[in-house]
Tab-separated table of C-alpha atoms in Angstrom:
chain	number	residue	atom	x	y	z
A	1	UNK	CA	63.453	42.335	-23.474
A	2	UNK	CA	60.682	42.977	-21.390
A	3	UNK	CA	56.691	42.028	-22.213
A	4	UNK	CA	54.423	44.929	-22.437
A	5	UNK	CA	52.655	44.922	-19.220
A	6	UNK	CA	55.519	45.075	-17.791
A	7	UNK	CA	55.970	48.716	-19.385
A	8	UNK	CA	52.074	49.196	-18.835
A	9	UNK	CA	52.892	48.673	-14.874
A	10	UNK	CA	56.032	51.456	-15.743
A	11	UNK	CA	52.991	54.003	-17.138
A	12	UNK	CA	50.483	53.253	-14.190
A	13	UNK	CA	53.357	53.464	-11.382
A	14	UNK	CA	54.188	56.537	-13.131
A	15	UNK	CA	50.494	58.324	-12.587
A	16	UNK	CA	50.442	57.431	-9.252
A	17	UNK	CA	53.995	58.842	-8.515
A	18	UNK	CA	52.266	61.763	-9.895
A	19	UNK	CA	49.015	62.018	-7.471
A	20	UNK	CA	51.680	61.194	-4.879
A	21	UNK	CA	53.921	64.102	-5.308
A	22	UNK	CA	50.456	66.470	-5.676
A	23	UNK	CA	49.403	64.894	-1.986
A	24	UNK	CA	53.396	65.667	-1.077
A	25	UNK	CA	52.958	69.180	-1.905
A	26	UNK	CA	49.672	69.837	-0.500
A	27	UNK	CA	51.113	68.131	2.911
A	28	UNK	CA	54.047	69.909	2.937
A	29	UNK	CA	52.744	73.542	2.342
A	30	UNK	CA	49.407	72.700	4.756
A	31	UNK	CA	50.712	70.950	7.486
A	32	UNK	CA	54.455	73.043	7.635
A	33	UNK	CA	57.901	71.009	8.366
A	34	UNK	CA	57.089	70.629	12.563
A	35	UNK	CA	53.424	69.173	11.326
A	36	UNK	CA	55.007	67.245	8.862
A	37	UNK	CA	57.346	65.761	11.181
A	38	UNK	CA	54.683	64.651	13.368
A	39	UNK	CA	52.187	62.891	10.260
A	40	UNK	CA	55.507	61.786	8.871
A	41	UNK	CA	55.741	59.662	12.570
A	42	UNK	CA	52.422	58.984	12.976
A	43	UNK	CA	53.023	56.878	9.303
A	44	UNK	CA	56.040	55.619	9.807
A	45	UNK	CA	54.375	54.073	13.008
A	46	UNK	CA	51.739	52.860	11.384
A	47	UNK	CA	53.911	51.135	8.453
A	48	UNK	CA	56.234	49.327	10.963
A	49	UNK	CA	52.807	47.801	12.893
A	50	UNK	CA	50.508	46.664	10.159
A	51	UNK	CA	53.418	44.384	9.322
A	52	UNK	CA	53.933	42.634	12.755
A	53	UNK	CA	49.894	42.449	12.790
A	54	UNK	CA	49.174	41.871	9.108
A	55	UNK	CA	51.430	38.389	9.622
A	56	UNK	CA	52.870	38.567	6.480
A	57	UNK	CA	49.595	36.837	4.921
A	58	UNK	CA	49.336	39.694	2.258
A	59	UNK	CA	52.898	39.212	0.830
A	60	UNK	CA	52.819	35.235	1.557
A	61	UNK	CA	49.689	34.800	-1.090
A	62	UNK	CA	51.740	34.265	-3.932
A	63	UNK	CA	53.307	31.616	-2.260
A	64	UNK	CA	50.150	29.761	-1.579
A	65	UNK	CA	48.857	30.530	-4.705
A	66	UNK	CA	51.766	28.767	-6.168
A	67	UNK	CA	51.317	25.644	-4.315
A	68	UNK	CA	47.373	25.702	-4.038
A	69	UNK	CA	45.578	27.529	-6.614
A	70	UNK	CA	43.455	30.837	-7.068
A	71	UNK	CA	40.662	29.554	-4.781
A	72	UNK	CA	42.341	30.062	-1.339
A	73	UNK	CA	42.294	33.973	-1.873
A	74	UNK	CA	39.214	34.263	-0.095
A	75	UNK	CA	40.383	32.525	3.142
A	76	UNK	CA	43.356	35.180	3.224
A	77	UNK	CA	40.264	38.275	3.049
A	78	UNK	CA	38.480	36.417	5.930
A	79	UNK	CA	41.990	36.294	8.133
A	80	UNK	CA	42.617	40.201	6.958
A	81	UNK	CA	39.540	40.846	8.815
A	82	UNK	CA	39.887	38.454	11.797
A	83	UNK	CA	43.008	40.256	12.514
A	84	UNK	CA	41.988	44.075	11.360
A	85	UNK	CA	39.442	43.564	14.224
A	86	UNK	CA	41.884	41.541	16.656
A	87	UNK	CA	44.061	45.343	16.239
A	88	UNK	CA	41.855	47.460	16.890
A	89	UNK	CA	40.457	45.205	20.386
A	90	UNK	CA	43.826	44.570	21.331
A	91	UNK	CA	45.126	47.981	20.662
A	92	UNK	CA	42.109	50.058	22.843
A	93	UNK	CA	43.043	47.553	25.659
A	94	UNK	CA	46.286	48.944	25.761
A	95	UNK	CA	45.712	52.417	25.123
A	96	UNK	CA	42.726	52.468	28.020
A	97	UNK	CA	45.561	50.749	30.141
A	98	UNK	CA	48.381	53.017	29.330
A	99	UNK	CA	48.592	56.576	27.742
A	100	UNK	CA	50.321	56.395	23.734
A	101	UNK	CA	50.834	59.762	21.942
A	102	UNK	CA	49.066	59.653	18.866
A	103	UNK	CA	47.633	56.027	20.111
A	104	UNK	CA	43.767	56.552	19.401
A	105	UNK	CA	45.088	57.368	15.666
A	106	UNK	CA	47.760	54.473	15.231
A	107	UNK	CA	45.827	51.914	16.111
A	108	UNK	CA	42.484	52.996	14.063
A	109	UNK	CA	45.146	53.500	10.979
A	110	UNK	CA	46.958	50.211	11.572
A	111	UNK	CA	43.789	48.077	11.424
A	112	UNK	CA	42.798	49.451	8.198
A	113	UNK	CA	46.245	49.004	6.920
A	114	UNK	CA	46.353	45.828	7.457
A	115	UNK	CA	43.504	44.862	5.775
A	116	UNK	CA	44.031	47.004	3.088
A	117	UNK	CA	47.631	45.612	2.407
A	118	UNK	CA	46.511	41.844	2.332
A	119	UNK	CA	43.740	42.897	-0.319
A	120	UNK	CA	45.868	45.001	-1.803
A	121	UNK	CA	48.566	41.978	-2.516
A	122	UNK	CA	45.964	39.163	-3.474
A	123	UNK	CA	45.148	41.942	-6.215
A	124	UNK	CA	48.814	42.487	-6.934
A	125	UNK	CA	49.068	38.786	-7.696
A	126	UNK	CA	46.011	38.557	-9.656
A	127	UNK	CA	46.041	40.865	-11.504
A	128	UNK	CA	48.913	44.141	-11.043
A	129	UNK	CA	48.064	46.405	-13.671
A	130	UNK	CA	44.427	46.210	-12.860
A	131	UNK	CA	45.429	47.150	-9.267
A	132	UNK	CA	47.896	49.737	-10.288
A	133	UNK	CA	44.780	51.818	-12.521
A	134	UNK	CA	42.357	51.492	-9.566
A	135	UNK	CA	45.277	52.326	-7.337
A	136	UNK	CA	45.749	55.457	-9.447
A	137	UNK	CA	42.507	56.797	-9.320
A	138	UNK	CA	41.714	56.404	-5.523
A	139	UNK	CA	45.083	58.460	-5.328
A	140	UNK	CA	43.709	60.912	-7.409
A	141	UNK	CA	40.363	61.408	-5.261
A	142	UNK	CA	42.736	61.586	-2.121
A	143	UNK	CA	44.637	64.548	-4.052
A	144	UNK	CA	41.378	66.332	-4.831
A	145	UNK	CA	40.336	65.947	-1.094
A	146	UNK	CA	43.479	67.129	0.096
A	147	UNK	CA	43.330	70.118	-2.416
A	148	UNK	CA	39.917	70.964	-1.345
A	149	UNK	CA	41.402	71.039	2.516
A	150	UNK	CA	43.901	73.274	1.223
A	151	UNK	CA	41.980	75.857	-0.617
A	152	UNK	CA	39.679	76.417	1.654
A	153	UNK	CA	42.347	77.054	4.525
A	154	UNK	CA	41.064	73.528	6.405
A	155	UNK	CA	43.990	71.438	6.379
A	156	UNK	CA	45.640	70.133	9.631
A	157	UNK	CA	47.062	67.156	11.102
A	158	UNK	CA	43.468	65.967	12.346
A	159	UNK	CA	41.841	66.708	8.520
A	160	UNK	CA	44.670	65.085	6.952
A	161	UNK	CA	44.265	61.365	8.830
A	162	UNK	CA	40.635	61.511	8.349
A	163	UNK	CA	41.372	61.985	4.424
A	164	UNK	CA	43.944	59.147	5.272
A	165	UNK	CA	41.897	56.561	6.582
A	166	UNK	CA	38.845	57.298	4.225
A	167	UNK	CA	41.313	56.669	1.391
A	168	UNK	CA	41.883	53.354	3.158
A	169	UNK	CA	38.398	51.854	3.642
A	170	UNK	CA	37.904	52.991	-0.094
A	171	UNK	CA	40.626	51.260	-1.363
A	172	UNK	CA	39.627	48.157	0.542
A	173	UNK	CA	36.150	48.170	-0.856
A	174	UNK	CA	37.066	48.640	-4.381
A	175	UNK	CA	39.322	45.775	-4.694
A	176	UNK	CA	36.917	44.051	-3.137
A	177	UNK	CA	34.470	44.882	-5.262
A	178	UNK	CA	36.622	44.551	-8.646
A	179	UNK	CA	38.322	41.303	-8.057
A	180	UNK	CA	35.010	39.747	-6.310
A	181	UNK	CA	36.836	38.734	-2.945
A	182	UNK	CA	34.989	38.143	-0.284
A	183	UNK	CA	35.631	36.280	3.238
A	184	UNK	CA	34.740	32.721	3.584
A	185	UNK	CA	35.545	31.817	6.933
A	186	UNK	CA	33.808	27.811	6.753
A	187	UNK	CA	36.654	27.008	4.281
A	188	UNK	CA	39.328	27.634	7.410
A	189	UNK	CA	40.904	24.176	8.676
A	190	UNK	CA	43.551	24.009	11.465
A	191	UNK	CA	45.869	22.772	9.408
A	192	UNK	CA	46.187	25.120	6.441
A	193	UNK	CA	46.042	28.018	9.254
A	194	UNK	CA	48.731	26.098	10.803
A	195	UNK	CA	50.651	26.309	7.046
A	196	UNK	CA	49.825	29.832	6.263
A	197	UNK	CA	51.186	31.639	9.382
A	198	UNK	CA	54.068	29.081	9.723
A	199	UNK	CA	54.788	30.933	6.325
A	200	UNK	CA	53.799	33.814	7.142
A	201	UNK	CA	55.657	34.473	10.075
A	202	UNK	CA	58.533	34.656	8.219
A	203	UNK	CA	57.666	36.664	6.004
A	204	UNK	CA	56.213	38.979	8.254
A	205	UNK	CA	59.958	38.872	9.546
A	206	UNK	CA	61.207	39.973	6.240
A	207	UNK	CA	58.530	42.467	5.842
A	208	UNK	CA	59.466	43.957	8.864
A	209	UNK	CA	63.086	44.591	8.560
A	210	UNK	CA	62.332	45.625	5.236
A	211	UNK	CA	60.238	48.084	6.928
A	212	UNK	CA	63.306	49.037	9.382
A	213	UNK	CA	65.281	49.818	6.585
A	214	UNK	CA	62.811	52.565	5.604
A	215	UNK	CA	60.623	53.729	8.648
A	216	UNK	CA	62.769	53.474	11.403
A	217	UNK	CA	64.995	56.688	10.274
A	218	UNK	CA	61.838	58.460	11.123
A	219	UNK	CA	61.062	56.705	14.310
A	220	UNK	CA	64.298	57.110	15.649
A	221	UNK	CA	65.181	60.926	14.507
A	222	UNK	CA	61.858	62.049	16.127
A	223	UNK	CA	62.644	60.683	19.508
A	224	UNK	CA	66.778	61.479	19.422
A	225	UNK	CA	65.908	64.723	17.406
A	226	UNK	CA	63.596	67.202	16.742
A	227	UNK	CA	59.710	67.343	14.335
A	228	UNK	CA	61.635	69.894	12.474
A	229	UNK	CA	64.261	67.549	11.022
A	230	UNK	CA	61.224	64.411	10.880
A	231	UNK	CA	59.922	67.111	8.256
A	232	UNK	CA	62.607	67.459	6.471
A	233	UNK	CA	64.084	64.121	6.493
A	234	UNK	CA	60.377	63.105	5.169
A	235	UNK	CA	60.584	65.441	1.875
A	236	UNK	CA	64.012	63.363	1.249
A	237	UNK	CA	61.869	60.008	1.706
A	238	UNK	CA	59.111	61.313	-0.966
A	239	UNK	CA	61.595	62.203	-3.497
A	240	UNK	CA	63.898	58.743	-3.088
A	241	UNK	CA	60.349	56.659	-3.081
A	242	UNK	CA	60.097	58.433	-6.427
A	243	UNK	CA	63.297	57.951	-7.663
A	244	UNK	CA	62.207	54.022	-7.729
A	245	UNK	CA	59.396	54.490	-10.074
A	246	UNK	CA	60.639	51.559	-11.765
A	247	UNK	CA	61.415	49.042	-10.270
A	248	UNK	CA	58.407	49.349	-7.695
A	249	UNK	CA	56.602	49.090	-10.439
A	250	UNK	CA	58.315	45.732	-12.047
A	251	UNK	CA	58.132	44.587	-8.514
A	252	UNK	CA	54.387	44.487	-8.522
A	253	UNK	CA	54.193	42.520	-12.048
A	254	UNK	CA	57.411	39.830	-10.954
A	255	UNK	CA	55.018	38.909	-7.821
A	256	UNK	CA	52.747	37.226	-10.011
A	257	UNK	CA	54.888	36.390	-12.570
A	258	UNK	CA	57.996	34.692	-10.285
A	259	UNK	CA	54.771	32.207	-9.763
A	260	UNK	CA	54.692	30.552	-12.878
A	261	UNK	CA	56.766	27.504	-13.077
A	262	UNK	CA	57.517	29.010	-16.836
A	263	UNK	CA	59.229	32.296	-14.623
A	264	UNK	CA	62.683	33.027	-16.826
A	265	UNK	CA	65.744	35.093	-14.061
A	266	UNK	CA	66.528	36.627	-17.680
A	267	UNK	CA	63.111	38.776	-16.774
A	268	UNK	CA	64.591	39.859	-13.798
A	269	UNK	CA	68.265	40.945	-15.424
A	270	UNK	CA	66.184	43.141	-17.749
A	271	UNK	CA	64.332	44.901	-15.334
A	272	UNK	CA	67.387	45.474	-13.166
A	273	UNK	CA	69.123	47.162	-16.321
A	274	UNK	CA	65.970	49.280	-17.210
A	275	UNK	CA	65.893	50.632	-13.402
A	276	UNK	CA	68.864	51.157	-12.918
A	277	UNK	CA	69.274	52.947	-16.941
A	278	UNK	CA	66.515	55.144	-15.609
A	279	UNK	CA	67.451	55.751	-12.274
A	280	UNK	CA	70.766	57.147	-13.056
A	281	UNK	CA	68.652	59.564	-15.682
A	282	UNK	CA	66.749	60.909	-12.436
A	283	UNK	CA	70.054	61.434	-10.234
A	284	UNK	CA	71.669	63.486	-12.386
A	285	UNK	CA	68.426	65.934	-12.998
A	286	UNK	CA	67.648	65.755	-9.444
A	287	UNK	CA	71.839	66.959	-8.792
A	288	UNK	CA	71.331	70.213	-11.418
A	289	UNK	CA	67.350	71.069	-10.457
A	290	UNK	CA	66.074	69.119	-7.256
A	291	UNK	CA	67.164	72.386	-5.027
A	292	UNK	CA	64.874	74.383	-7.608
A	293	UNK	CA	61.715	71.911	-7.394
A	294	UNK	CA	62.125	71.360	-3.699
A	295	UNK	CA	61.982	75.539	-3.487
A	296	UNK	CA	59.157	76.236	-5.807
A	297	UNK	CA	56.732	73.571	-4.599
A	298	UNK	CA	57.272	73.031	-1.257
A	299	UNK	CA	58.450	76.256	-0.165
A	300	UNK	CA	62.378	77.811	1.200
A	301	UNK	CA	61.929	76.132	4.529
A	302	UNK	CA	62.314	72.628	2.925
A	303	UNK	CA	65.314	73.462	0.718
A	304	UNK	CA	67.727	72.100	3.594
A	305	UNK	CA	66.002	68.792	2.577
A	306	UNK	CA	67.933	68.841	-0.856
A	307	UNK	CA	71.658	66.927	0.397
A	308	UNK	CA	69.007	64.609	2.504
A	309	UNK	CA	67.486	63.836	-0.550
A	310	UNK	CA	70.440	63.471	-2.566
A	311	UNK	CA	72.386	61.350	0.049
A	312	UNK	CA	69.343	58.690	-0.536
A	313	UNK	CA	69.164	58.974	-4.049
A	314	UNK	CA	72.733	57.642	-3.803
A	315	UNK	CA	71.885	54.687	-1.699
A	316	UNK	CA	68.338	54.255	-3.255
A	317	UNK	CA	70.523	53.046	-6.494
A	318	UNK	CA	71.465	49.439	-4.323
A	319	UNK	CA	67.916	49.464	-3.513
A	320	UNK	CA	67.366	48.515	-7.607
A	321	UNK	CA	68.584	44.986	-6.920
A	322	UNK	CA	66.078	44.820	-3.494
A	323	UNK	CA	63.127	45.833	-5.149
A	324	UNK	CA	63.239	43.480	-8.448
A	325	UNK	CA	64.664	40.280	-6.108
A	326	UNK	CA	62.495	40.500	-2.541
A	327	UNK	CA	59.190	39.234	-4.945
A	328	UNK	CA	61.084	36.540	-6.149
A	329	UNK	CA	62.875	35.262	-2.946
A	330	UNK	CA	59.296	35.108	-1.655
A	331	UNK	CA	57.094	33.255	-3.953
A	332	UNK	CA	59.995	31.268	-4.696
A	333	UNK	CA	59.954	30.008	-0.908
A	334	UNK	CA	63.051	31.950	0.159
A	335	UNK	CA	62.011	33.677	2.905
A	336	UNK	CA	64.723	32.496	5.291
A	337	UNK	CA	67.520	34.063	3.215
A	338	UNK	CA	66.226	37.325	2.422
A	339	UNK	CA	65.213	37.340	6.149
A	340	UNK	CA	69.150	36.846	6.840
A	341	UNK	CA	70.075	39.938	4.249
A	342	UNK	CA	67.793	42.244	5.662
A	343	UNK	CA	68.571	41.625	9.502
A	344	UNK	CA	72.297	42.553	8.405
A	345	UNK	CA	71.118	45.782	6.839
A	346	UNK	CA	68.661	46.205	9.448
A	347	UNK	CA	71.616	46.172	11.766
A	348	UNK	CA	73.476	48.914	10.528
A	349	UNK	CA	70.980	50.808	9.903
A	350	UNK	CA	69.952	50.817	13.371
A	351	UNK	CA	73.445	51.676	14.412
A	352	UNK	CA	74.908	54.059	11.925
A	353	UNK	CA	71.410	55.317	13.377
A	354	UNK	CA	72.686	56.094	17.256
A	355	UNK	CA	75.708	57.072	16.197
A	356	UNK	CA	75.196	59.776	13.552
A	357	UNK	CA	71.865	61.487	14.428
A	358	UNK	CA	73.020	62.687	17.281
A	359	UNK	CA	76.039	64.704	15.139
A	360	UNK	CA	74.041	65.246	12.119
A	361	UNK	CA	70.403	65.082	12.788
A	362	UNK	CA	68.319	64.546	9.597
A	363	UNK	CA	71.849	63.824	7.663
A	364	UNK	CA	73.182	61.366	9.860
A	365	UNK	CA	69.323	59.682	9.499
A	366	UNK	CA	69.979	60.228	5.581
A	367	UNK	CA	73.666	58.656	5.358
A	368	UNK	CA	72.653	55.593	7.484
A	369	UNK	CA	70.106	54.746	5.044
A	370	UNK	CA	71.814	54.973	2.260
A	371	UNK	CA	74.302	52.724	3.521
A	372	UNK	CA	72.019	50.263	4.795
A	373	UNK	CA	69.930	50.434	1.525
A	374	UNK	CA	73.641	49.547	-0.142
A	375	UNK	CA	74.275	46.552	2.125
A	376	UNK	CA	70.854	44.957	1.124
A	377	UNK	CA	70.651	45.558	-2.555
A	378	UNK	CA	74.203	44.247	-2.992
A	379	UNK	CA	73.627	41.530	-0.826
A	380	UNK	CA	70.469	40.003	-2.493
A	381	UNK	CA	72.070	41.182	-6.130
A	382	UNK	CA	75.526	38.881	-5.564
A	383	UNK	CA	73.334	36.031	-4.685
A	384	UNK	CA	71.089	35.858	-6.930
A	385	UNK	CA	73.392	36.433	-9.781
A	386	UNK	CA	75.763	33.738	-8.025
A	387	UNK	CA	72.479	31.202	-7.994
A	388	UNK	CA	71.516	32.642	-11.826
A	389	UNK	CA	70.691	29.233	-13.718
């Protein structure tokens, strides 16, 4: 079966699926489903443009570190800044040029996010469980913040993204800090840079349509649709990133295992069976009491969100295979082939997309997700058990 940090990774993911929900609940009550919407935009945003910027150098690591050793972690924290700082330059250019709803705010938050996700994955690989604690209790100041907003009748879209990026730079600091990475920029040469974003490029590809699969529901129901149904569509997002409590957690531990020559696929089998054991335990309580728990802590105006919720639970159960294989198609070098899966689901996401939001607003949003989420998990699953040594 499975070692014990990989259950240790189960017990952290679990506390910060906690915090998470607490921050859920305090956004959802303080902020309304219209205000909701519109921070639930503003992130999805956010999440599709660190990627393109970020370059894929933060998921890429464990690649490098497979091939090169520990040491070249601190040239990936000296590119996280070069290109946190090349965002924010570039993106005030373009915002002094031309007018961008919410621009001011995405950029700022994309910056940080994409330094924060390239530390965040060096820290992954070093060390997850580590990361996952410290993760855990930065949530849990961001909760208390967030609480403290709400009790004393302060929270708003504008208090809320201040928490948001604070939480950021904090996060950054402390990994810093813990793991003892710093950026050493005289140890850059042409030629790895040359190497690394050759690499990274394509995984930045991956990255990205990994990131269509889940952020461009949003994107796309806010501008055919209306905040309301952003806000509710969002509650069903919470709930199905939840639901893979998990395997996002055995995802974190298999990127620095898969990069050990000594890596077994029977490690990967067992954590498919556990998620997916688990998994089917949380659909059927969310089917008898998720319209309950939606009513009581978000409130009755989010209890539409309950069949948008369940609709992705369904396809969220494909998404088992994604989540336990994507770590291991990248450190293993196999960018180029999960790159292929994910433009296919990426494709019909995008177009069950046009076609159903339109008729069915936040459902339509819902149902093309879950079927792109079941064309990529069955898609990396069949080959990788077709490949299994």
């Amino acid at each position: 079966m499975l070692e014990k940090k990989y259950w240790i990774a189960v017990v952290c993911k679990f506390c910060l699926i906690i915090t998470s929900f607490l921050v859920t609940i305090f956004l959802n009550r303080g902020l309304g489903v219209a205000g909701k919407g519109e921070y639930a935009y503003i992130i999805n945003f956010v999440e599709m443009l660190y990627i393109i910027f970020s370059i894929g150098l933060g998921q890429c690591y464990s690649t490098f570190k497979r091939a090169l050793g520990g040491e070249i972690k601190n040239i990936f924290v000296a590119l996280a800044f070069i290109q946190g700082i090349a965002v924010l330059i570039l993106g005030y250019a373009i915002i002094g040029i031309r007018n961008v709803q919410f621009g001011m705010v995405i950029v700022t938050l994309t910056a940080l996010a994409v330094v924060k996700v390239i530390i965040s994955m060096i820290a992954v690989t070093e060390e997850s469980i580590r990361r996952n604690i410290i993760q855990s209790v930065i949530n849990l100041i961001y909760v208390l913040c967030l609480a403290g907003l709400f009790l004393v009748d302060r929270i708003n879209l504008t208090t809320v993204l201040i928490c948001y990026a604070l939480n950021d730079i904090f996060t950054i600091t402390f990994l810093m800090k813990v793991y003892h990475l710093k950026p050493v920029y005289r140890m850059i040469r042409l030629k790895l840079i040359k190497q690394l974003y050759s690499v990274g490029i394509v995984t930045m590809i991956v990255m990205l349509l990994i990131s269509i699969n889940y952020s461009v529901d949003t994107i796309m129901l806010k501008r055919m649709s209306a905040s309301y149904y952003v806000g509710l569509y969002s509650v069903g997002v919470n709930f199905s990133n939840m639901f893979l409590l998990i395997p996002d957690s055995f995802k974190e531990v298999l990127f620095g295992d898969s990069t050990r020559n000594s890596f077994s696929k029977r490690i990967a089998i067992n954590a498919i069976k556990v998620s997916l054991t688990a998994s089917v335990i949380c659909l059927f309580g969310f089917i008898f009491f998720g319209k309950f728990a939606i009513k009581d802590f978000y409130g009755v105006e989010y209890v539409p969100a309950y069949y948008i919720t369940l609709i992705l639970f369904l396809g969220s159960l494909s998404m088992i295979f994604f989540k336990i294989l994507q770590p291991i198609y990248i450190s293993h070098g196999n960018q180029k082939k999960a790159a292929f899966f994910l433009t296919c689901s990426a494709i019909a996401n995008i177009a069950a997309n046009y076609f159903l939001i339109p008729r069915l607003n936040a459902i339509g949003a819902s149902i093309a997700s879950a079927v792109s989420y079941t064309i990529c998990g069955m898609l990396f699953f069949l080959d990788y058990v077709k490949n299994k040594d």
